[in-house]
mmCIF file of C-alpha atoms in Angstrom:
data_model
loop_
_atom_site.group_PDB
_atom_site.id
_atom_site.type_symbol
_atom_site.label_atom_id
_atom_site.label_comp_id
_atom_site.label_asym_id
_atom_site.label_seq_id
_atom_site.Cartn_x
_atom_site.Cartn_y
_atom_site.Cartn_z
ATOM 1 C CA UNK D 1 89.911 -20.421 32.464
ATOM 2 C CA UNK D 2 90.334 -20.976 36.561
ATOM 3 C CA UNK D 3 87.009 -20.954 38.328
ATOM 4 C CA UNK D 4 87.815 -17.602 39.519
ATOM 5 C CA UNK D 5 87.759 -15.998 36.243
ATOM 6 C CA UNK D 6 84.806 -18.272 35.479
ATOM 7 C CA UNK D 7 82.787 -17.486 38.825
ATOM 8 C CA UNK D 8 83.763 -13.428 37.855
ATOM 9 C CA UNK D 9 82.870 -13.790 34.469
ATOM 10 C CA UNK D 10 79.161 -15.999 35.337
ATOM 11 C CA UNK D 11 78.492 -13.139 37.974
ATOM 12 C CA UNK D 12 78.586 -9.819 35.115
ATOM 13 C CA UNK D 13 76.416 -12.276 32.782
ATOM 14 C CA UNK D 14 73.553 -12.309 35.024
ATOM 15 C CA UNK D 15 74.047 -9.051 37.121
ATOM 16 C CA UNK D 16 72.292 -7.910 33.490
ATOM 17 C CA UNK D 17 68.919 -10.154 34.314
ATOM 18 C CA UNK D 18 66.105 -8.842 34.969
ATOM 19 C CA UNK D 19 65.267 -12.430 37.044
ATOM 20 C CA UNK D 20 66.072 -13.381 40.203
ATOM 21 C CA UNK D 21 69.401 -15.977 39.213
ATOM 22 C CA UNK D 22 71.452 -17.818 42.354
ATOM 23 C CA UNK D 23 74.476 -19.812 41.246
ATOM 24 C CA UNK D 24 74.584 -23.036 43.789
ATOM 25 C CA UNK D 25 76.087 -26.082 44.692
ATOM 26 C CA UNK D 26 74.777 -29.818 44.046
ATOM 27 C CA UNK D 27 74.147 -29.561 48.008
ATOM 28 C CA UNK D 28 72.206 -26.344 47.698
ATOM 29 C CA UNK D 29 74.767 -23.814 49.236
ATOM 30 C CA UNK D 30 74.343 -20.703 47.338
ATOM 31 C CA UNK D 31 77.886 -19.536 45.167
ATOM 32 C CA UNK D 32 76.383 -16.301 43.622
ATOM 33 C CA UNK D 33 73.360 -14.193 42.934
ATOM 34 C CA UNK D 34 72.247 -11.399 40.810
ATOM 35 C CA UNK D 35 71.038 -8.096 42.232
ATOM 36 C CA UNK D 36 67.602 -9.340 41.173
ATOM 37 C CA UNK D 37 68.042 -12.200 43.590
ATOM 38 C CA UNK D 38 69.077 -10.082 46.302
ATOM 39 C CA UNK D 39 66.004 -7.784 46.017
ATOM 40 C CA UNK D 40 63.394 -10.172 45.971
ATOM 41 C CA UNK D 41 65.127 -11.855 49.101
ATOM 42 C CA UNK D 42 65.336 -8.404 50.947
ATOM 43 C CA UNK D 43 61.701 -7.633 49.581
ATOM 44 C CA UNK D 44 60.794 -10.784 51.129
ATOM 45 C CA UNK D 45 62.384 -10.832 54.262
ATOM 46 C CA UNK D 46 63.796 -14.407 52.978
ATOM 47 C CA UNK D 47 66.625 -15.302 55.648
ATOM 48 C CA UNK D 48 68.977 -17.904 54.303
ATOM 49 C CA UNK D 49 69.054 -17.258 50.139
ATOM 50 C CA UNK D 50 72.006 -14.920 50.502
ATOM 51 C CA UNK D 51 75.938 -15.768 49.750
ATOM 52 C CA UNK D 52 76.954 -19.152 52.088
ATOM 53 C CA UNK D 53 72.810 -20.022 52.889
ATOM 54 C CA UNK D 54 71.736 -23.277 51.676
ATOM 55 C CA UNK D 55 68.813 -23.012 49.241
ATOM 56 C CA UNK D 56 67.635 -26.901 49.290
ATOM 57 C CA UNK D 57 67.465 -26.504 53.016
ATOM 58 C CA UNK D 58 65.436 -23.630 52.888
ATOM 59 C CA UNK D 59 63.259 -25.188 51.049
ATOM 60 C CA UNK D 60 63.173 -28.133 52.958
ATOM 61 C CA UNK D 61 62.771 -26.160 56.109
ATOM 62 C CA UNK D 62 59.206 -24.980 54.868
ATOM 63 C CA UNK D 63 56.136 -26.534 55.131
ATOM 64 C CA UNK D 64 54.201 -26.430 52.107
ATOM 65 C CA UNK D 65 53.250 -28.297 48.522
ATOM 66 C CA UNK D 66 55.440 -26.085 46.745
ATOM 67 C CA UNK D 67 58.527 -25.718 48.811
ATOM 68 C CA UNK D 68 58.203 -29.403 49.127
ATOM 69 C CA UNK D 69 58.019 -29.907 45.169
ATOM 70 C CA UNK D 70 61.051 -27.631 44.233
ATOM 71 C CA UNK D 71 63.177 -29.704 47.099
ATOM 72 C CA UNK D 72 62.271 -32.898 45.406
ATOM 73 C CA UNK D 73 62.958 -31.225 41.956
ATOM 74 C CA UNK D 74 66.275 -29.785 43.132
ATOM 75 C CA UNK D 75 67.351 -32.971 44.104
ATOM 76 C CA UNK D 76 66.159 -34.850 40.777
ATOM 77 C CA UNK D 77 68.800 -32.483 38.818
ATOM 78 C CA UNK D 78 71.557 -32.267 41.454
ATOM 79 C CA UNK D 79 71.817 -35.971 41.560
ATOM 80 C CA UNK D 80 71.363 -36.135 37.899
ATOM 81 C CA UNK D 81 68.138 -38.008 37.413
ATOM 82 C CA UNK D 82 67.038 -35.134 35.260
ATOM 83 C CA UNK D 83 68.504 -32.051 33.110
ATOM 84 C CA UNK D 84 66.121 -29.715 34.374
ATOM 85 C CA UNK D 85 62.832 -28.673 36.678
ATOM 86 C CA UNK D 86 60.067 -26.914 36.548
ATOM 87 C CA UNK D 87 57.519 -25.858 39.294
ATOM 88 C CA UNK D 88 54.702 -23.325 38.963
ATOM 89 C CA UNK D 89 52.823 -21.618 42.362
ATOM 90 C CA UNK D 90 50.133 -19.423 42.699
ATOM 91 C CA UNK D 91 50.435 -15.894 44.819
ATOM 92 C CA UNK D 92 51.068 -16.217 48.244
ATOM 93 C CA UNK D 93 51.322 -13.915 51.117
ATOM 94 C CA UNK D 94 54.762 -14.387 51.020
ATOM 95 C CA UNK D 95 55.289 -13.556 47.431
ATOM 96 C CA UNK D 96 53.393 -10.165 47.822
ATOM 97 C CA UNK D 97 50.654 -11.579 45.134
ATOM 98 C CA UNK D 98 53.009 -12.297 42.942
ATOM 99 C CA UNK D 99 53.052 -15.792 40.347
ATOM 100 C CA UNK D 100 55.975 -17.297 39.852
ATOM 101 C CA UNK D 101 57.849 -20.075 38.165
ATOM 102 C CA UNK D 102 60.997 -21.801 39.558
ATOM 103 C CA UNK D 103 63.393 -23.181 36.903
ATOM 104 C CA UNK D 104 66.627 -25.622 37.925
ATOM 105 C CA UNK D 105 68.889 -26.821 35.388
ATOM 106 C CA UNK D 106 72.543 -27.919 35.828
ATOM 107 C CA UNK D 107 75.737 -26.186 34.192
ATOM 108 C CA UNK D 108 79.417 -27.099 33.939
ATOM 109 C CA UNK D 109 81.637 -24.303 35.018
ATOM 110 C CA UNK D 110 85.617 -24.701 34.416
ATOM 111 C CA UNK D 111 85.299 -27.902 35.090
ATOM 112 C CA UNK D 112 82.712 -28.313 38.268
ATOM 113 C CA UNK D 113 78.638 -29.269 38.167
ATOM 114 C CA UNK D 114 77.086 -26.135 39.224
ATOM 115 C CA UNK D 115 73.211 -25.609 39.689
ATOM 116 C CA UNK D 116 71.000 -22.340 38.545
ATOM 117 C CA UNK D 117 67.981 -21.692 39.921
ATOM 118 C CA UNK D 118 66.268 -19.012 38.683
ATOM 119 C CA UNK D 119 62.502 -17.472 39.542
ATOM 120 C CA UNK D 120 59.966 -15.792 36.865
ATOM 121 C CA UNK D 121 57.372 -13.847 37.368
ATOM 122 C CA UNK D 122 54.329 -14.567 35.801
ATOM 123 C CA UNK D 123 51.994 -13.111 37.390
ATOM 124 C CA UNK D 124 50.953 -10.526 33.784
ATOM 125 C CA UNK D 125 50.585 -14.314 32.483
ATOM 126 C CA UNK D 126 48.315 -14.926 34.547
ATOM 127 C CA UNK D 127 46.257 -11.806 34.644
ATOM 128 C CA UNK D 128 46.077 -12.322 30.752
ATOM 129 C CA UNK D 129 45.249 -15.700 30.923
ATOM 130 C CA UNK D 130 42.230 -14.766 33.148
ATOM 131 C CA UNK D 131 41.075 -12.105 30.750
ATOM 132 C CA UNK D 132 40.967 -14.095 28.133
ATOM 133 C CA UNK D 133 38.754 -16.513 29.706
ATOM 134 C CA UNK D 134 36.732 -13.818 30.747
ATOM 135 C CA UNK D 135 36.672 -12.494 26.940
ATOM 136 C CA UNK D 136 35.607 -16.201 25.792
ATOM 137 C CA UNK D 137 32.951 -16.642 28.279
ATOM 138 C CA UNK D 138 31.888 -13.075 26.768
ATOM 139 C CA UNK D 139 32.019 -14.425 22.810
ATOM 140 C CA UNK D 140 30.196 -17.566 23.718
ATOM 141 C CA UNK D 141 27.310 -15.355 25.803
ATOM 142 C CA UNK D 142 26.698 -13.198 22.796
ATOM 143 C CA UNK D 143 26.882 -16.289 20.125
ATOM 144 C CA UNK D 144 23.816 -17.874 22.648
ATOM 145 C CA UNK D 145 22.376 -15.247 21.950
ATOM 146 C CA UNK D 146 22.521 -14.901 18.248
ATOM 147 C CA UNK D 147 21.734 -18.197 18.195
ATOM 148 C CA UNK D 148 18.876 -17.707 19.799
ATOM 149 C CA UNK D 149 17.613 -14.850 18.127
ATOM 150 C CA UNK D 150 18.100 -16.633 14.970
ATOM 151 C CA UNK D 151 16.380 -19.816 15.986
ATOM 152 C CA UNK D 152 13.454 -17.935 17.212
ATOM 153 C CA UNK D 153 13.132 -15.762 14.112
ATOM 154 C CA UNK D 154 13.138 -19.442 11.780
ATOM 155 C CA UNK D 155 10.460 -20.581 14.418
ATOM 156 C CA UNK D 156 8.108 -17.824 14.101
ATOM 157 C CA UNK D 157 8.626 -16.456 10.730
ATOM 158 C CA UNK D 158 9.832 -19.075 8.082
ATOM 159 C CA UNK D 159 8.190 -21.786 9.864
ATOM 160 C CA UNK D 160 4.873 -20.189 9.713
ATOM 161 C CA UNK D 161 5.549 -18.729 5.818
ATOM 162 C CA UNK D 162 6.348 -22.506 4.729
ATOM 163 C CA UNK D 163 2.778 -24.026 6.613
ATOM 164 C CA UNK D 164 1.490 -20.863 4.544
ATOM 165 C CA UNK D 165 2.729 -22.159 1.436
ATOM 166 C CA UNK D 166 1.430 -25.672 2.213
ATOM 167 C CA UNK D 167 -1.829 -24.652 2.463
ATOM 168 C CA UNK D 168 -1.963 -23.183 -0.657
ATOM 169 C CA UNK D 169 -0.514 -26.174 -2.430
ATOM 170 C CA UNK D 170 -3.452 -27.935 -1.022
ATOM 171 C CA UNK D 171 -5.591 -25.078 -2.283
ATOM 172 C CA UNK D 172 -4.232 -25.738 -5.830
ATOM 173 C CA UNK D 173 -4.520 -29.129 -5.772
ATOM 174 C CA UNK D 174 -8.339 -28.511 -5.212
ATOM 175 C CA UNK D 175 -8.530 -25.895 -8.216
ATOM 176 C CA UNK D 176 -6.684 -27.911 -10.712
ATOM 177 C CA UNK D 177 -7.454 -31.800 -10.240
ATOM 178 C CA UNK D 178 -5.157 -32.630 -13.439
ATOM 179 C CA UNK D 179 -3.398 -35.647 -12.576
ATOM 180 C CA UNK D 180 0.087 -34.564 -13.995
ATOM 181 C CA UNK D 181 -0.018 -30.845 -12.193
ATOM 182 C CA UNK D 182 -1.341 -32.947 -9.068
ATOM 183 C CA UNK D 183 1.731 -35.340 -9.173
ATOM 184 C CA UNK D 184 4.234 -32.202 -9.663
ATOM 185 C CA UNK D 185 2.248 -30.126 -6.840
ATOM 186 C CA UNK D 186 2.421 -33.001 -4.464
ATOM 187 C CA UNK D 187 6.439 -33.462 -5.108
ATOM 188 C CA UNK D 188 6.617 -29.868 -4.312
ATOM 189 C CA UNK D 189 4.612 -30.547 -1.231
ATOM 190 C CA UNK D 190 6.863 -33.292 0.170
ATOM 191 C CA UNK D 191 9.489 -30.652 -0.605
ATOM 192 C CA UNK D 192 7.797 -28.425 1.787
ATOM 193 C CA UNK D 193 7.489 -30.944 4.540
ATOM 194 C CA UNK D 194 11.090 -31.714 4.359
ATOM 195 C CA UNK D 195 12.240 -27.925 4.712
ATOM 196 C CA UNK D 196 9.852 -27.579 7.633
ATOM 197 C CA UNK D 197 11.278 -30.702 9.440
ATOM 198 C CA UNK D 198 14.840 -28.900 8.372
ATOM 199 C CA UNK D 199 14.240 -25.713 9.861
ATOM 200 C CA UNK D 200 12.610 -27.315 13.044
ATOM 201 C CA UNK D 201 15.322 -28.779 13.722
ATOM 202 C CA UNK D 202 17.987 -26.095 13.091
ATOM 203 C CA UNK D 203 15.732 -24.198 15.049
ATOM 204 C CA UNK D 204 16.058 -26.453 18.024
ATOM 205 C CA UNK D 205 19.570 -26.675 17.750
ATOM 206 C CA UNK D 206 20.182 -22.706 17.395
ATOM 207 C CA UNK D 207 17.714 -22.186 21.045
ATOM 208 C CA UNK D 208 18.148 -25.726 22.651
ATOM 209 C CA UNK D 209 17.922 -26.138 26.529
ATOM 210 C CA UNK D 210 19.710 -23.400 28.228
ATOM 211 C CA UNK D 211 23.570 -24.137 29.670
ATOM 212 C CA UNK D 212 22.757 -21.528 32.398
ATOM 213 C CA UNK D 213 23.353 -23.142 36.129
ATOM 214 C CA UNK D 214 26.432 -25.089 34.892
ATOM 215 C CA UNK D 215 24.892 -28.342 34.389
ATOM 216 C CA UNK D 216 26.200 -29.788 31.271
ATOM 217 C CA UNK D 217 24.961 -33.370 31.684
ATOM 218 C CA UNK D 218 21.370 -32.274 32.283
ATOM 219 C CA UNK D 219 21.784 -29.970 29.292
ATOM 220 C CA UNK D 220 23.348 -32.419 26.678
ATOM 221 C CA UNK D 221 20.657 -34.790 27.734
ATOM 222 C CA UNK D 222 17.611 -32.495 27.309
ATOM 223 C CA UNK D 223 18.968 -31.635 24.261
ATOM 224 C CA UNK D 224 19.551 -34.588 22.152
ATOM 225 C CA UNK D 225 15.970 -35.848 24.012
ATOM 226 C CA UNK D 226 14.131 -32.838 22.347
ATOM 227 C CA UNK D 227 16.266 -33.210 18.886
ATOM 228 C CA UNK D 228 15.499 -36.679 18.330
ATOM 229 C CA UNK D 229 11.504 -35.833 19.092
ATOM 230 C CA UNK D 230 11.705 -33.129 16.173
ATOM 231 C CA UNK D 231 13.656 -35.186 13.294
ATOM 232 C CA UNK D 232 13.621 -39.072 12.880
ATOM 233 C CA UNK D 233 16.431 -40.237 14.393
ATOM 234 C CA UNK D 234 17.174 -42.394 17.457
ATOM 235 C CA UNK D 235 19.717 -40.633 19.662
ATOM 236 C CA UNK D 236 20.818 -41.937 23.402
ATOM 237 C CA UNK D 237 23.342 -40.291 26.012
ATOM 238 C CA UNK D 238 25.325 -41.918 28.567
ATOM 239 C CA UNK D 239 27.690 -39.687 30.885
ATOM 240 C CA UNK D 240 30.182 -41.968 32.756
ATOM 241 C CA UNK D 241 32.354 -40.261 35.722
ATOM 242 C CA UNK D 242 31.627 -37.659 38.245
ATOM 243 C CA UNK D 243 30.145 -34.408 37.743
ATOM 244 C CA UNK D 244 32.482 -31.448 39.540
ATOM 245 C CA UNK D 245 32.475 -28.541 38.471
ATOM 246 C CA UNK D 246 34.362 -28.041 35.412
ATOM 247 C CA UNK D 247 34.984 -24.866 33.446
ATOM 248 C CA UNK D 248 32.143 -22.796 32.301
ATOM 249 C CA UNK D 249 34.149 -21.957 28.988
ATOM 250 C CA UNK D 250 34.709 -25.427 28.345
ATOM 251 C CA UNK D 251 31.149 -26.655 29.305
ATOM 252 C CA UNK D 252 29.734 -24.374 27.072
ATOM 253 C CA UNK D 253 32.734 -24.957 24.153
ATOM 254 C CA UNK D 254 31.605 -28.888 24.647
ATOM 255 C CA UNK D 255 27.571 -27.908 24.538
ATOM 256 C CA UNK D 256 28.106 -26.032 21.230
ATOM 257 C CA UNK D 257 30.368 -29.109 20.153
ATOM 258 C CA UNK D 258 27.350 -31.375 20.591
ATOM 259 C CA UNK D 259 25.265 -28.923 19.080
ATOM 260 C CA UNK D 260 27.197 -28.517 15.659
ATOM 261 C CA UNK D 261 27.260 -32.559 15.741
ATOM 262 C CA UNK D 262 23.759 -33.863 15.888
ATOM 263 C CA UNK D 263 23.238 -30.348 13.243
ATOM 264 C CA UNK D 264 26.161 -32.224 10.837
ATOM 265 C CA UNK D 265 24.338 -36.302 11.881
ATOM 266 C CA UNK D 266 21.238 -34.696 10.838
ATOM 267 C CA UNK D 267 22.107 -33.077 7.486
ATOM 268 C CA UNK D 268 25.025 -35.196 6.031
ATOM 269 C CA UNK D 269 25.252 -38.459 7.745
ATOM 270 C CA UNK D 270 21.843 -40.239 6.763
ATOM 271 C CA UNK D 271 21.667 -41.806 10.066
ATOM 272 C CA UNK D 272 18.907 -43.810 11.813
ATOM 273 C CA UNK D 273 21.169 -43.878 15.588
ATOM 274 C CA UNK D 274 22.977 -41.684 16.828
ATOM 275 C CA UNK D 275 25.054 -41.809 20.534
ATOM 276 C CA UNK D 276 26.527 -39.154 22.736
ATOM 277 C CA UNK D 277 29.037 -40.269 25.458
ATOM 278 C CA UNK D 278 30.286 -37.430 28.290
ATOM 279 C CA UNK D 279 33.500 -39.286 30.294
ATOM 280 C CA UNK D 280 34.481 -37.669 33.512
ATOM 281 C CA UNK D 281 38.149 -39.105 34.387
ATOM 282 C CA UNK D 282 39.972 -39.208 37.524
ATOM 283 C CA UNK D 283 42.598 -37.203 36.582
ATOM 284 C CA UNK D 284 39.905 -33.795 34.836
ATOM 285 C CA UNK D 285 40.028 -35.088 31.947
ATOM 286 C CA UNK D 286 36.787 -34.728 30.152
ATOM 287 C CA UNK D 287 35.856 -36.469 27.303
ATOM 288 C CA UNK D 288 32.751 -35.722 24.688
ATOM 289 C CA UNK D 289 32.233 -39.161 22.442
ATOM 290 C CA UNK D 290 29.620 -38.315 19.270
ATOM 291 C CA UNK D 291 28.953 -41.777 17.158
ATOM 292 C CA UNK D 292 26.208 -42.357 14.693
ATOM 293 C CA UNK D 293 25.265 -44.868 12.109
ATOM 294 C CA UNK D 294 25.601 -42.775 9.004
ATOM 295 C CA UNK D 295 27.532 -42.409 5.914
ATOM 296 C CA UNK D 296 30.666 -41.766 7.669
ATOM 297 C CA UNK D 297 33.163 -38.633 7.237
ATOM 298 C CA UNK D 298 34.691 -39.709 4.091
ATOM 299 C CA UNK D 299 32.562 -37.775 1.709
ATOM 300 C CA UNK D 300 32.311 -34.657 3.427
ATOM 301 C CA UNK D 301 36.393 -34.767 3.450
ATOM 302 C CA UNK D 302 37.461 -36.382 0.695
ATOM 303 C CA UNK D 303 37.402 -33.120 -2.417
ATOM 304 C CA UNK D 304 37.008 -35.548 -5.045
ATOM 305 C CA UNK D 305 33.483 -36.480 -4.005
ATOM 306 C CA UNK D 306 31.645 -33.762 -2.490
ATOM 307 C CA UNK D 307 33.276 -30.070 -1.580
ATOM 308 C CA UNK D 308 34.441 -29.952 2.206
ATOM 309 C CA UNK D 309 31.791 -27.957 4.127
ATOM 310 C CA UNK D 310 32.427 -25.467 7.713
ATOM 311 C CA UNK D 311 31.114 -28.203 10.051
ATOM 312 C CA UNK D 312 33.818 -29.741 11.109
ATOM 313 C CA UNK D 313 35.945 -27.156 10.713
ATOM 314 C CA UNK D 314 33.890 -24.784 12.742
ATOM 315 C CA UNK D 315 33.790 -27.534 15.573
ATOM 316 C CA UNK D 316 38.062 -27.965 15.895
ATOM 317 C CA UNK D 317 38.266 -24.054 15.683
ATOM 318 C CA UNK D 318 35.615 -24.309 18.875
ATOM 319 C CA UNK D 319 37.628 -26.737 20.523
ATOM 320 C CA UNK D 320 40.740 -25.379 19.604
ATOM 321 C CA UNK D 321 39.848 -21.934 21.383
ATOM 322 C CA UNK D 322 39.675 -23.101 24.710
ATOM 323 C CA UNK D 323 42.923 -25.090 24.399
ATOM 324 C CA UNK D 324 41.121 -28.821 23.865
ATOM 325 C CA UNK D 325 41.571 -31.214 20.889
ATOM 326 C CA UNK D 326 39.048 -32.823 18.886
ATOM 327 C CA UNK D 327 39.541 -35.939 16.504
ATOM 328 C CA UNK D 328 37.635 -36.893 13.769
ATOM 329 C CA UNK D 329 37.613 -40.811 12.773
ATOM 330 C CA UNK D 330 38.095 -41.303 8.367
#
């Protein structure tokens, strides 16, 4: 096929996008468009991104980060260094609002090295993308608060019934000073002391320092300062970086992280230490480092020994949900 046919041929292919599509050369002159293309250029008032204009000196001819970015990326695939490009920019005046994503990749048509450049919109994307966070942040507000309502209710009702309970194993210790019914009262007593300490903490846990004024570090560290008063166990927190101000999604995903592991060092781990370390990188990156002294992971994962509980699980679905990872040493 001559590059006539092929050039006729290319041109009824993407007349039938609904993206803007420019066939160019390695040096940026612009071969053929779709009628997408053409609209957003005339919507635009773009002058040079027709038929004969030269897109990589358009975009050299404009001063700004992105136009700047898809020149270097244009030249990356038209000298070969790479198959293809990608470059994402946020609404501008220019683009009436509108998101979009610029995609180069080469293509070999009858026989020459052609470039495509096409532009998406994705601008619902982003709306979406926004709702959902606003969605999460709504979820995690009404779990706080069902924590809290929880925690409170353990605090002031089944806190109070078990000192209740105490006092009248005391009582019966008095009425019945039989040695053997003394021995079995005071197990149960011990019993008692340990749910108490249980519930405190949970208790804690479920209404700990509030999140609210986007201080994480402050919060982790109150936290773990008022856990470690209520149950015996040493814990310490270091935070290493610079505090800017990250996501209050993923602050609040990383408090509840925390949270859930001191609640799983406490139950399962039989730990006498316990550290938290919050990294800060350079590049946002943010890093949440839980270590204790315990047991170790192995029982709670390995089905042979001991039936796997929702701990963990509950924590990587919690990371998972704001897009993070979370890793779990054996």
């Amino acid at each position: 096929m001559g590059i006539a046919a092929a050039m006729d041929q290319f041109q009824r292919t993407i007349d039938g996008l609904a993206e803007p599509l420019a066939l160019m050369e390695p040096d940026g002159t612009i071969i053929a468009t779709n009628e997408a293309w053409r609209r957003n250029v005339e919507d635009m008032e773009l002058e040079g991104l027709d038929v004969g204009g030269n897109y990589r000196s358009f975009c050299a001819g404009r001063d700004n980060p992105d136009s700047l970015a898809i020149f270097a990326g244009f030249d990356e695939v038209a000298s070969g260094q790479s198959e293809r490009f990608r470059h994402a920019y946020a609404a501008t005046e220019l683009t009436r609002g509108r998101d979009y994503e610029m995609h180069i990749s080469s293509l070999e048509l009858a026989g020459r090295r052609l470039l495509i450049v096409a532009a998406r919109d994705v601008t619902a994307e982003r709306i979406l993308r926004q709702q959902c966070r606003r969605l999460e942040a709504d979820i995690l507000q009404v779990q706080a608060l069902e924590r809290q309502r929880i925690g409170r209710d353990l605090h002031d009702s089944t806190a109070q019934e078990l000192v209740a309970l105490r006092l009248s194993l005391i009582r019966l210790k008095q009425l019945r000073p039989d040695p053997s019914i003394t021995a079995l009262l005071s197990e149960i007593e011990a019993t008692l002391d340990q749910m108490n300490l249980e519930i405190r903490a949970i208790s804690y846990l479920l209404h700990p320092p509030s999140l609210e004024g986007g201080n994480l570090v402050q919060a982790i560290e109150q936290m773990a300062t008022g856990f470690a008063r209520r149950i015996n166990l040493d814990i310490s927190f270091r935070f290493e970086g610079e505090a800017p101000p990250w996501d209050r999604v993923v602050q609040a995903a990383l408090y509840r992280l925390a949270q859930e592991a001191l609640a799983n060092v406490q139950r399962h781990a039989h730990a006498g230490q316990a550290r938290i370390h919050l990294v800060a990188r350079p590049n946002g990156y943010l890093h949440l480092i839980i270590e204790d002294n315990g047991i170790g992971s192995s029982l709670g994962r390995n089905p042979t020994l001991r039936p796997p509980g929702v701990g963990i699980a509950s924590m990587e679905e919690r990371i998972v949900e704001v897009g993070r990872r979370m890793a779990v040493p054996p």
